PDB file of C-alpha atoms in Angstrom:
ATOM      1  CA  UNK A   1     -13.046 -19.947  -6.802  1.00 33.00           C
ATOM      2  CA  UNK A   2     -12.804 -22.046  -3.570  1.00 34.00           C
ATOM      3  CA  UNK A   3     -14.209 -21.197  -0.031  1.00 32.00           C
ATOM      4  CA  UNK A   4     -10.602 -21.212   0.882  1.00 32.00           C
ATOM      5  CA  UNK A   5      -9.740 -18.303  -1.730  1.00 39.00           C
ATOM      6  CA  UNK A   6     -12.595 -16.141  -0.869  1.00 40.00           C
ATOM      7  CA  UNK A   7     -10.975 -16.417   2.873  1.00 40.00           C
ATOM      8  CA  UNK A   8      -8.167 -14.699   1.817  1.00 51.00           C
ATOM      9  CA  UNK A   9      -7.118 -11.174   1.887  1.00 59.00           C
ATOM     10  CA  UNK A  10      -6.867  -9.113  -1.931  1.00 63.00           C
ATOM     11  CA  UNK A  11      -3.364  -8.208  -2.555  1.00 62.00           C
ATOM     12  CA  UNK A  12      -0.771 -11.320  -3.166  1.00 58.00           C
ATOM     13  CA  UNK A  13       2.200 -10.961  -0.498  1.00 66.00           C
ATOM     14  CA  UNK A  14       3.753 -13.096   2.141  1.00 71.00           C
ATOM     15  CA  UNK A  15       2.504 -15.694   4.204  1.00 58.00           C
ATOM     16  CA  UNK A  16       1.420 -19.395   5.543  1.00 48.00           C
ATOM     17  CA  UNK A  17      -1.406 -19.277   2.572  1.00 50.00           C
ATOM     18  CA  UNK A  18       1.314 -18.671  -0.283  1.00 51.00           C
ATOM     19  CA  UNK A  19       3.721 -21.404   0.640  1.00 53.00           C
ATOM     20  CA  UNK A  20       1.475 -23.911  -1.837  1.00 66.00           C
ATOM     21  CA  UNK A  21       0.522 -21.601  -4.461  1.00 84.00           C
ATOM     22  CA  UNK A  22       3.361 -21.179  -6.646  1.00 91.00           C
ATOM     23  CA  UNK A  23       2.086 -18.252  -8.673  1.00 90.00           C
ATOM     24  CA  UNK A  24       1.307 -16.218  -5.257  1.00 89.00           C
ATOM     25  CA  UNK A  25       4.703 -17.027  -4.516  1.00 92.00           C
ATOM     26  CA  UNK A  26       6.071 -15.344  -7.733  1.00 96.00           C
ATOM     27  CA  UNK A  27       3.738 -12.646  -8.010  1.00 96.00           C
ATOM     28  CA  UNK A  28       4.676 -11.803  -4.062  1.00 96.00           C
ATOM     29  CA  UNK A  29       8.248 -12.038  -5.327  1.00 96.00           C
ATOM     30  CA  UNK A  30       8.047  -9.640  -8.465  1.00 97.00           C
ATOM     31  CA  UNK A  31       5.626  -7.199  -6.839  1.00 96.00           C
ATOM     32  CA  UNK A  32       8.024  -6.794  -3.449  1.00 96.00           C
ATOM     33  CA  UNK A  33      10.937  -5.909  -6.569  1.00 96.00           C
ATOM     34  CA  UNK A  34       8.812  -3.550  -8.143  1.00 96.00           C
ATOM     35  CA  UNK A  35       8.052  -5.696 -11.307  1.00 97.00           C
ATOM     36  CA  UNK A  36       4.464  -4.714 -11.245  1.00 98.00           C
ATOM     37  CA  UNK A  37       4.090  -5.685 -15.117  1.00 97.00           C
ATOM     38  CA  UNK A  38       5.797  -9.331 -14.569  1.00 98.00           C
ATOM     39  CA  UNK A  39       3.368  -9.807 -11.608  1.00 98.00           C
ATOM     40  CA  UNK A  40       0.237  -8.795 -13.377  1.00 98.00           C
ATOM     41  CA  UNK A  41       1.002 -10.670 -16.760  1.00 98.00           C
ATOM     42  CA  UNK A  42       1.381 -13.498 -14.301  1.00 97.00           C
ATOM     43  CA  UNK A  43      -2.178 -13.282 -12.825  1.00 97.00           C
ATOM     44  CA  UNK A  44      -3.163 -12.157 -16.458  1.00 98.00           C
ATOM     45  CA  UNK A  45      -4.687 -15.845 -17.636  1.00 97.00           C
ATOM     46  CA  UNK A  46      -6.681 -16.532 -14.657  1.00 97.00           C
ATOM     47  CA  UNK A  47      -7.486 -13.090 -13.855  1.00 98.00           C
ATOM     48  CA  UNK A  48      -9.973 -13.711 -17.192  1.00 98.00           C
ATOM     49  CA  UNK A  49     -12.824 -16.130 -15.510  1.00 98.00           C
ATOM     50  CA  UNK A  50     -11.596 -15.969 -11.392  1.00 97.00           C
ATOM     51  CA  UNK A  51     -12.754 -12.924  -9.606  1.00 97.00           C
ATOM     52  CA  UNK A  52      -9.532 -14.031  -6.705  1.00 96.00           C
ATOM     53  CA  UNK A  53      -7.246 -13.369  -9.560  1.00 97.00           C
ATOM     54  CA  UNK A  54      -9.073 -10.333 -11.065  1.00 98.00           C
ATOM     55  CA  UNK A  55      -8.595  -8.492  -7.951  1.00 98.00           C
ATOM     56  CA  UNK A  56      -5.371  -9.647  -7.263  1.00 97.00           C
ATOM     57  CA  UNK A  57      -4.294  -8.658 -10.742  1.00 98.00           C
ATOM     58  CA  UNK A  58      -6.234  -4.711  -9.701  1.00 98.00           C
ATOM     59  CA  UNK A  59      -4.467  -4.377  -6.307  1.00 97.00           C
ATOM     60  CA  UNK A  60      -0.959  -5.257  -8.108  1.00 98.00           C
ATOM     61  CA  UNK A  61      -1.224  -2.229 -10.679  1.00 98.00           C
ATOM     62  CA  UNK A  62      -3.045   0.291  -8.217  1.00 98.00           C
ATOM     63  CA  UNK A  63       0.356  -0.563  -6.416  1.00 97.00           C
ATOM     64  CA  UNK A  64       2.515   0.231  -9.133  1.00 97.00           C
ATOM     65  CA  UNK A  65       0.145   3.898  -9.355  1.00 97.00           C
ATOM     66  CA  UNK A  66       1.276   4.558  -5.445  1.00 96.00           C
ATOM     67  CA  UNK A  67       4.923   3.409  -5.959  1.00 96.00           C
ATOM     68  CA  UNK A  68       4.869   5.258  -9.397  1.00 96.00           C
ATOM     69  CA  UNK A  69       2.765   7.733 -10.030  1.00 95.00           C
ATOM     70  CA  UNK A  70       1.836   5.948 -13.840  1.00 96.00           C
ATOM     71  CA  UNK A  71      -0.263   3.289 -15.343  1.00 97.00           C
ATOM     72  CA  UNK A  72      -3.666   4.486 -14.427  1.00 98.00           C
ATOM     73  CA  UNK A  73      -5.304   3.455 -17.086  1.00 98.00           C
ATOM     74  CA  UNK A  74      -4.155  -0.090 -17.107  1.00 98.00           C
ATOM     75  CA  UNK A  75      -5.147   0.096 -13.309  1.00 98.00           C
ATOM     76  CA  UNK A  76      -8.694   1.218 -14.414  1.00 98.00           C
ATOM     77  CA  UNK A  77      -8.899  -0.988 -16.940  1.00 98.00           C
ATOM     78  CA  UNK A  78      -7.921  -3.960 -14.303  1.00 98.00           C
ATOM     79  CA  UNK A  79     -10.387  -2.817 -11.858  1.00 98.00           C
ATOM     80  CA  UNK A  80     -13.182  -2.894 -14.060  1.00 98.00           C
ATOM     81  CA  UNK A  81     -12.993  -6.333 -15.485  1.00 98.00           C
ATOM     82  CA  UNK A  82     -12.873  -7.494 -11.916  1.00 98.00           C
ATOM     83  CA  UNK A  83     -15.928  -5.525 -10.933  1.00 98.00           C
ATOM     84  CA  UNK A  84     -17.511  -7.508 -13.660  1.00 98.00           C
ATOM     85  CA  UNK A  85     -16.432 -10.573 -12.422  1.00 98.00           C
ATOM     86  CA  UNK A  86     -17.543 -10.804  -8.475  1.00 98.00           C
ATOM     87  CA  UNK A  87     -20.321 -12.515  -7.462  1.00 96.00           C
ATOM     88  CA  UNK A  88     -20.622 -12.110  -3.635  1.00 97.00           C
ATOM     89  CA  UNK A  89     -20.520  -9.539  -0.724  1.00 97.00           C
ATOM     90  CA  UNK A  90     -16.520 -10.280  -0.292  1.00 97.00           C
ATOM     91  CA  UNK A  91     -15.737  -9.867  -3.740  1.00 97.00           C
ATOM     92  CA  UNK A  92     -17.841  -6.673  -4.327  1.00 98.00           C
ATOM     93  CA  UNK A  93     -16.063  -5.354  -0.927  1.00 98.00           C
ATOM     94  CA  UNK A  94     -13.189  -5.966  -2.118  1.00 98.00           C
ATOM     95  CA  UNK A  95     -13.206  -4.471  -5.526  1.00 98.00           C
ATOM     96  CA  UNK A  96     -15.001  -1.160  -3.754  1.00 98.00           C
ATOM     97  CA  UNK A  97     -11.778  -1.183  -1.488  1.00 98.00           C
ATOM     98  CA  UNK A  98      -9.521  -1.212  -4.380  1.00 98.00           C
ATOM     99  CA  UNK A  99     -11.598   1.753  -6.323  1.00 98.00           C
ATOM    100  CA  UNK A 100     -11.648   3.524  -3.500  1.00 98.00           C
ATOM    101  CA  UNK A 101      -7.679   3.458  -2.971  1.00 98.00           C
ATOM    102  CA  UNK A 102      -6.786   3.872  -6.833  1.00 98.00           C
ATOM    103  CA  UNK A 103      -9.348   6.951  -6.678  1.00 98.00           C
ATOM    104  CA  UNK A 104      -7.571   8.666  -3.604  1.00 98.00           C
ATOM    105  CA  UNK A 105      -4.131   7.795  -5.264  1.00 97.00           C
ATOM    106  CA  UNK A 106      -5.307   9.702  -8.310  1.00 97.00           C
ATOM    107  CA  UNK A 107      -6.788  12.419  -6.201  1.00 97.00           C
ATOM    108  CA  UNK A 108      -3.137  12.580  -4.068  1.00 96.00           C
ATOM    109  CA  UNK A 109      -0.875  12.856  -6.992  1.00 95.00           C
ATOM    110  CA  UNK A 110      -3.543  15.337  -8.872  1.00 94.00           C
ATOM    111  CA  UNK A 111      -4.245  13.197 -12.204  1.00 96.00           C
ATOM    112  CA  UNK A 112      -7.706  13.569 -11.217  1.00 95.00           C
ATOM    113  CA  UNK A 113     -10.197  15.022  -8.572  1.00 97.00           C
ATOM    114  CA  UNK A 114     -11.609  12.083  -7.301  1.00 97.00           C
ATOM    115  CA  UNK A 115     -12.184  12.699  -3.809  1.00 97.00           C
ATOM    116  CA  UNK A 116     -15.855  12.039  -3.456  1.00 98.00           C
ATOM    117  CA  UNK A 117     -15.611   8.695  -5.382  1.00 98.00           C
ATOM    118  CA  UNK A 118     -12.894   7.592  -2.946  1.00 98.00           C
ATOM    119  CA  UNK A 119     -15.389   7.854   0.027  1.00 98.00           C
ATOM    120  CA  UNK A 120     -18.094   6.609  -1.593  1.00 98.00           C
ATOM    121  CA  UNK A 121     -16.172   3.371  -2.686  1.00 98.00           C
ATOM    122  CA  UNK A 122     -14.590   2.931   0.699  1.00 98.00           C
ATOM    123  CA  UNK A 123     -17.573   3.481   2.493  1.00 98.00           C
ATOM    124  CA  UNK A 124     -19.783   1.061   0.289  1.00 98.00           C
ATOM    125  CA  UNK A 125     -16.925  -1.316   0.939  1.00 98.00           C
ATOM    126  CA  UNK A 126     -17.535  -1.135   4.574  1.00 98.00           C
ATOM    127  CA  UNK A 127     -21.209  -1.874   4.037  1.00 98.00           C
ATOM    128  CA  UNK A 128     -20.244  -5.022   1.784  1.00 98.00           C
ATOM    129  CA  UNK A 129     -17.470  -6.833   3.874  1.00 97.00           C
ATOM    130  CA  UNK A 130     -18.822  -9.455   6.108  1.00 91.00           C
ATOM    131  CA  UNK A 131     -17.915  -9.098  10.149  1.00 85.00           C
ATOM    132  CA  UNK A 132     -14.347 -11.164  10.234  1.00 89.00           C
ATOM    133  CA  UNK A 133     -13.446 -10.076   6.575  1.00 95.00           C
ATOM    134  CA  UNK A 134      -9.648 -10.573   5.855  1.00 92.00           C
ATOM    135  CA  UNK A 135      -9.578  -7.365   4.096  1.00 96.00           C
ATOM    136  CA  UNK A 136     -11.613  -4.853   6.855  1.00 97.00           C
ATOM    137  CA  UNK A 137      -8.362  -4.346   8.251  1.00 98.00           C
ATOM    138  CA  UNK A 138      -6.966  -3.456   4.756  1.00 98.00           C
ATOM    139  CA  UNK A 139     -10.143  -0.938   3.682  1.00 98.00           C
ATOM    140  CA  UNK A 140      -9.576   0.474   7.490  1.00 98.00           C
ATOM    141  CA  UNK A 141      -6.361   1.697   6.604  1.00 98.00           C
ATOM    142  CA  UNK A 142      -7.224   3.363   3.622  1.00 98.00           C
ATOM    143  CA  UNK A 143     -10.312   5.327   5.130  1.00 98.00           C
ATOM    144  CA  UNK A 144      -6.941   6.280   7.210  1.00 98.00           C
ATOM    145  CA  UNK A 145      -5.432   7.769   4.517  1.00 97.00           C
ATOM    146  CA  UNK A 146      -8.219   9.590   2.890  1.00 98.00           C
ATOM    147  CA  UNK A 147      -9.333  10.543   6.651  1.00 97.00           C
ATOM    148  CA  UNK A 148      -4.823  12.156   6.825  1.00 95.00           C
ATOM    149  CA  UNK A 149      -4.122  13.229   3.291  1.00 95.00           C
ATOM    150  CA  UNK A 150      -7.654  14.537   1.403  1.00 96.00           C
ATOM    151  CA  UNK A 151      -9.980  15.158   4.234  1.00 96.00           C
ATOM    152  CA  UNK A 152      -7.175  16.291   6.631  1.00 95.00           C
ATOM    153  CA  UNK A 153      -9.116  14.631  10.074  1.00 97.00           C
ATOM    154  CA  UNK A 154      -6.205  13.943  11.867  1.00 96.00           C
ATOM    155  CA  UNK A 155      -8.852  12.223  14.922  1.00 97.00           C
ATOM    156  CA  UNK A 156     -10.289  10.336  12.294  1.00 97.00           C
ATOM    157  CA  UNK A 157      -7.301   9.204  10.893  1.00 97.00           C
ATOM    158  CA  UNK A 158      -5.665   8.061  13.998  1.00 97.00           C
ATOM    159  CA  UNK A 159      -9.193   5.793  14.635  1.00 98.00           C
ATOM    160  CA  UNK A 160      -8.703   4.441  11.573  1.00 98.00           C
ATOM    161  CA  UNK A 161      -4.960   2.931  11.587  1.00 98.00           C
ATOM    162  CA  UNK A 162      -5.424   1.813  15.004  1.00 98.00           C
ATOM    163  CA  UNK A 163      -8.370  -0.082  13.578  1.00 97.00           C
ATOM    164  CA  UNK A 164      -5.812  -1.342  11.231  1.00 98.00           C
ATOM    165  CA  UNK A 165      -3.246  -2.004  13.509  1.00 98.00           C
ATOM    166  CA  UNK A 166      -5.484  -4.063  15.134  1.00 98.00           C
ATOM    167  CA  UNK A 167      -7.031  -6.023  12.791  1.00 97.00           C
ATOM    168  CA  UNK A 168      -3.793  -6.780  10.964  1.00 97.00           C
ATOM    169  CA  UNK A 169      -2.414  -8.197  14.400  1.00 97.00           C
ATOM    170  CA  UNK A 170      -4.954 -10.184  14.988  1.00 96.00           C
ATOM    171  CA  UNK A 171      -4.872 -11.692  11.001  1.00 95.00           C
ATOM    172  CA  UNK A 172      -1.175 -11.772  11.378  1.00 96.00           C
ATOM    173  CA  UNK A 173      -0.276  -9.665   8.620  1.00 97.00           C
ATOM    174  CA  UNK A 174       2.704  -8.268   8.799  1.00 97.00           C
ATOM    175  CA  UNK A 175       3.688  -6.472   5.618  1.00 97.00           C
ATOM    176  CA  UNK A 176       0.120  -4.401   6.682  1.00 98.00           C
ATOM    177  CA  UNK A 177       1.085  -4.172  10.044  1.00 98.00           C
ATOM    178  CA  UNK A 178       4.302  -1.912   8.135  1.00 98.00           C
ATOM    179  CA  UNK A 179       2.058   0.332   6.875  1.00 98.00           C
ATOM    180  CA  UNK A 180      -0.062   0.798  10.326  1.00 98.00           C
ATOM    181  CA  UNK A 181       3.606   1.314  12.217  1.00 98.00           C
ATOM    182  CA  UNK A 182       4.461   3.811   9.946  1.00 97.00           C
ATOM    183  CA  UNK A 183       1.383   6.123   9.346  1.00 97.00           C
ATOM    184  CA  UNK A 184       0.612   5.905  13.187  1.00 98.00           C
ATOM    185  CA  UNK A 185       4.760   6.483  13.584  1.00 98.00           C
ATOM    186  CA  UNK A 186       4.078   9.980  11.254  1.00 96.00           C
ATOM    187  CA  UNK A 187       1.066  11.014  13.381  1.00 96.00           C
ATOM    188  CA  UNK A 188       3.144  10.824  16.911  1.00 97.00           C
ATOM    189  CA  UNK A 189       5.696  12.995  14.628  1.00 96.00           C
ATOM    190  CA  UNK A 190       3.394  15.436  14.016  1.00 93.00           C
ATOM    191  CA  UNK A 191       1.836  15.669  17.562  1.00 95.00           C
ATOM    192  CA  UNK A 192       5.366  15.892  19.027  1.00 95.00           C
ATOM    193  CA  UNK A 193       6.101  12.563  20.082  1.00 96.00           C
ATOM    194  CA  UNK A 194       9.323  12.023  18.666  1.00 95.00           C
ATOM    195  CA  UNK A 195      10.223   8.525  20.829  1.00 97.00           C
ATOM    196  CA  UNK A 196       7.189   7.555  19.546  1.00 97.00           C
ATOM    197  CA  UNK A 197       7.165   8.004  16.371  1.00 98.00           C
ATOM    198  CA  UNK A 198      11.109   6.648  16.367  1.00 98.00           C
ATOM    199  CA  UNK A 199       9.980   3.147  17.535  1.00 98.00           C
ATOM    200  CA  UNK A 200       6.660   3.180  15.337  1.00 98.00           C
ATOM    201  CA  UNK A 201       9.265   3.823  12.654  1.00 98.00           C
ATOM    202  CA  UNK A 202      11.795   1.127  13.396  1.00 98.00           C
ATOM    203  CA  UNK A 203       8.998  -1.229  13.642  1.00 98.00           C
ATOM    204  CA  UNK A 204       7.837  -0.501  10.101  1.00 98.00           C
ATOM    205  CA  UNK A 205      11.410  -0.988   8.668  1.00 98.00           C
ATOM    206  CA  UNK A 206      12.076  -4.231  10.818  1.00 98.00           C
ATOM    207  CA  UNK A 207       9.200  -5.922   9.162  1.00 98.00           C
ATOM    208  CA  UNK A 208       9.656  -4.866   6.067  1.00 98.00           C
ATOM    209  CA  UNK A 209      13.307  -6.058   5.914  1.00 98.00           C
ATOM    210  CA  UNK A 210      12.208  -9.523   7.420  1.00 97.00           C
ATOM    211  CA  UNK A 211       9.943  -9.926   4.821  1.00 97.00           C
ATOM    212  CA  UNK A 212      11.811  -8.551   1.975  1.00 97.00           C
ATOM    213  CA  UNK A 213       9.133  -6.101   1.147  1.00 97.00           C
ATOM    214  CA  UNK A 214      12.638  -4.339  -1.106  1.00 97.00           C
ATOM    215  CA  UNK A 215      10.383  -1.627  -2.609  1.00 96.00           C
ATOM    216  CA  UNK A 216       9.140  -0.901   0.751  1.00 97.00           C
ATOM    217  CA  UNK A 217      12.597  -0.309   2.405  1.00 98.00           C
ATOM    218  CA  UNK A 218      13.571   2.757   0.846  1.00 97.00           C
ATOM    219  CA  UNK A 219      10.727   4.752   2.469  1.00 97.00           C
ATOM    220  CA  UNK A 220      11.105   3.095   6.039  1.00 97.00           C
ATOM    221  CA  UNK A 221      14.479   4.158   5.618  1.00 98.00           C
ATOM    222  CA  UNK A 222      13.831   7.789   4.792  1.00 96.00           C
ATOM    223  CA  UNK A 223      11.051   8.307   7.043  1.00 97.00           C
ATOM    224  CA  UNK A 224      13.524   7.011  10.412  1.00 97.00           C
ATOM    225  CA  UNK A 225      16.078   9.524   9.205  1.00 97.00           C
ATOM    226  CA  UNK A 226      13.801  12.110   9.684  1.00 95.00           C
ATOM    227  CA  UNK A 227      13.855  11.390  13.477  1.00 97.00           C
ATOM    228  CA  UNK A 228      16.959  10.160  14.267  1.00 97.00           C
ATOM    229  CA  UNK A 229      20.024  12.643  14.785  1.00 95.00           C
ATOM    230  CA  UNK A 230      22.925  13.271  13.074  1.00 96.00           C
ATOM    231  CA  UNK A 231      25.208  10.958  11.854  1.00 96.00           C
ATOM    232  CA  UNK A 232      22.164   8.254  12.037  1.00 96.00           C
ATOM    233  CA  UNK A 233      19.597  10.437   9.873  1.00 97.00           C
ATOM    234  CA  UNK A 234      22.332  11.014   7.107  1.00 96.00           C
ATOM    235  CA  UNK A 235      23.255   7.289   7.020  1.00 97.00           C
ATOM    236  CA  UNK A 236      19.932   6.121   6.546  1.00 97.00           C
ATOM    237  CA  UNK A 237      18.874   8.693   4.229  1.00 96.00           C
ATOM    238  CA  UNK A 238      22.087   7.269   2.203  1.00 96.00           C
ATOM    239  CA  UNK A 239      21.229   4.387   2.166  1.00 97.00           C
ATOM    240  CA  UNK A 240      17.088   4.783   1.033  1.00 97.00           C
ATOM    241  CA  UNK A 241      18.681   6.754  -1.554  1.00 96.00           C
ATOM    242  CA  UNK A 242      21.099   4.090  -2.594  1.00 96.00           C
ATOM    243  CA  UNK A 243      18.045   1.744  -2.560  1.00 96.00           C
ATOM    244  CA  UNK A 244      15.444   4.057  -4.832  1.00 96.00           C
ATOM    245  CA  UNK A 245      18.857   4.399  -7.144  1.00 95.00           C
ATOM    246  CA  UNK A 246      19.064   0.608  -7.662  1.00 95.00           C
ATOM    247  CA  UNK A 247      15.251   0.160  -8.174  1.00 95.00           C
ATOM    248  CA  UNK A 248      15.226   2.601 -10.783  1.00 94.00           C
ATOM    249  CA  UNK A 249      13.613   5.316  -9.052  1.00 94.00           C
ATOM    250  CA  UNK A 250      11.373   4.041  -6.620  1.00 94.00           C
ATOM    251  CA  UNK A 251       9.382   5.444  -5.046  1.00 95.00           C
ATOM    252  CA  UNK A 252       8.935   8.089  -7.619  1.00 92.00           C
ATOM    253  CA  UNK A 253       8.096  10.824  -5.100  1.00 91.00           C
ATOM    254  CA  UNK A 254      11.230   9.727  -2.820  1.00 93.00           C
ATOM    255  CA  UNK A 255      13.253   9.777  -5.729  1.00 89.00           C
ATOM    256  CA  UNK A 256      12.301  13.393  -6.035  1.00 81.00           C
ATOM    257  CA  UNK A 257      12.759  14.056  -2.362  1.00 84.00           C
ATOM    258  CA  UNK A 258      16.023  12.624  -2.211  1.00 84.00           C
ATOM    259  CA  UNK A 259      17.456  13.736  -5.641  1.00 73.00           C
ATOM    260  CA  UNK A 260      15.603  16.717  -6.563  1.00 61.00           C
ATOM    261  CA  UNK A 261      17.720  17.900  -8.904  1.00 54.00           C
ATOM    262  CA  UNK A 262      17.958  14.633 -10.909  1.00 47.00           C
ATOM    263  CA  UNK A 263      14.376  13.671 -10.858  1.00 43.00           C
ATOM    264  CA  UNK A 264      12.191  16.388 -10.862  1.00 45.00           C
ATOM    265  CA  UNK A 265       8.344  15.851 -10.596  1.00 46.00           C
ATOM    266  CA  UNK A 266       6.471  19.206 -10.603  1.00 41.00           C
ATOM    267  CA  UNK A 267       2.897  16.840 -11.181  1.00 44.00           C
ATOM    268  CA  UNK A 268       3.742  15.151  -7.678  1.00 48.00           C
ATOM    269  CA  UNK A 269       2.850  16.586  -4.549  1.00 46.00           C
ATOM    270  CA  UNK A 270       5.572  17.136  -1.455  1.00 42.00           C
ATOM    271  CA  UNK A 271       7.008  14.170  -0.474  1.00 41.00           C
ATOM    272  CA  UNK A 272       4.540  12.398   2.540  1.00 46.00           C
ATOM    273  CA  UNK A 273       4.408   8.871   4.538  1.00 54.00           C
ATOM    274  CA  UNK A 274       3.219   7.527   1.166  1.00 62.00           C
ATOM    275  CA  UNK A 275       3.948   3.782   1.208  1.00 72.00           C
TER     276      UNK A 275
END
């Protein structure tokens, strides 16, 4: 692996460092469609002797567990060949980060209690990522959302995704900088901010859109709707719906919000500001 690979941040998705890789490119293309399989079988060959690939190939399929709520095993199995791949403090990071995120995702959608792993992984990621890491503004957000969703620290949680806000300013990372509008968008929601949390949201579905992040749209949509009145919040919740509809049911969990009847999910929990 080059010094300019290591530099780079885990998951394959848009920007100036794709634009001469052409298998970036097309992974970044099939994962933003939801083609998780397509993506990974692309990374597949290299993913054998390259710990970049390795845990690009992990981060794709613990995606396709958040967006899904299946193929946890394959994840699992992904995520350990790259742990036995990585050879310095950024790789190890790294990998930690991405146990630690496919262990709270397990722990969320109750395949498994794996709460305690989650924090250990996360935190022995923090203690492995150099100062100026790519991905500290990635493993930030996702102490976020073990700090919101298992540990319920709201304070903590907020610390966390401004971190993460932050950091993926400064790296200019926008599909990240989605995420960090969003979950601090749903946090001004539920402390009553509603003009807050309305611009936090429309900032998280302008991106997204730019970028064509197309599996990310539906739940931009959805969450907007929730604070916008009437006739805006039904529009918008048509069209997520229309959007999870012609991705075949993703998100699975906003599939289930939206059509309850048609895709029930008793093994899901209620519908939250997943993705």
């Amino acid at each position: 692996m080059s010094r300019s690979e290591s530099s780079r941040s885990v998951l394959p998705g848009p920007g100036p460092d794709r634009q001469d890789d052409p298998v970036r490119r097309a992974v970044w293309r099939l994962r933003s469609r939801g083609c998780w399989e397509d993506a990974a079988a692309l990374l597949a060959p290299a993913a054998v002797t390259e710990p970049s690939a390795a845990l690009a190939r992990t981060a794709v399929l613990v995606e396709r567990c958040v967006f899904t709520a299946s193929g946890w095993e394959d994840a699992e199995d992904a995520l350990r060949s790259a742990e036995a791949l990585v050879t310095d403090d950024e790789e190890r990071g790294a990998a930690a980060c991405e146990r630690g995120h496919l262990a709270y995702a397990s722990t969320l959608f109750r395949v498994r209690d794996r709460v305690d792993e989650a924090r250990s992984a996360l935190g022995r990621s923090a203690a492995l990522l150099p100062p100026g890491s790519p991905n500290r503004a990635l493993l930030d957000f996702r102490r976020g959302l073990v700090a919101q969703h298992l540990a319920h620290d709201a304070q903590g949680a907020q610390a966390a995704f401004t971190r993460a806000h932050a950091g993926a300013t400064a790296n200019g990372d926008q599909l990240l900088l989605s995420f960090t509008w969003r979950h601090l968008a749903s946090m001004a929601e539920q402390e009553g901010n509603p003009a807050e949390a309305r611009h936090g949201f429309a900032e998280s579905l302008r991106l997204r859109e730019e970028l064509g992040y197309l599996i990310g749209i539906a739940p931009a949509l959805s969450a907007l709707a929730d604070v916008e009145p009437e006739p805006d919040a039904s529009r918008l919740r048509a069209e997520a719906g229309r959007l999870v509809r012609l991705l075949g049911g993703v998100p699975s969990w906003l599939a289930d919000k939206l059509h309850p009847a048609a895709a029930p999910a008793p093994h899901i929990p209620a519908p939250t500001d997943l993705t």
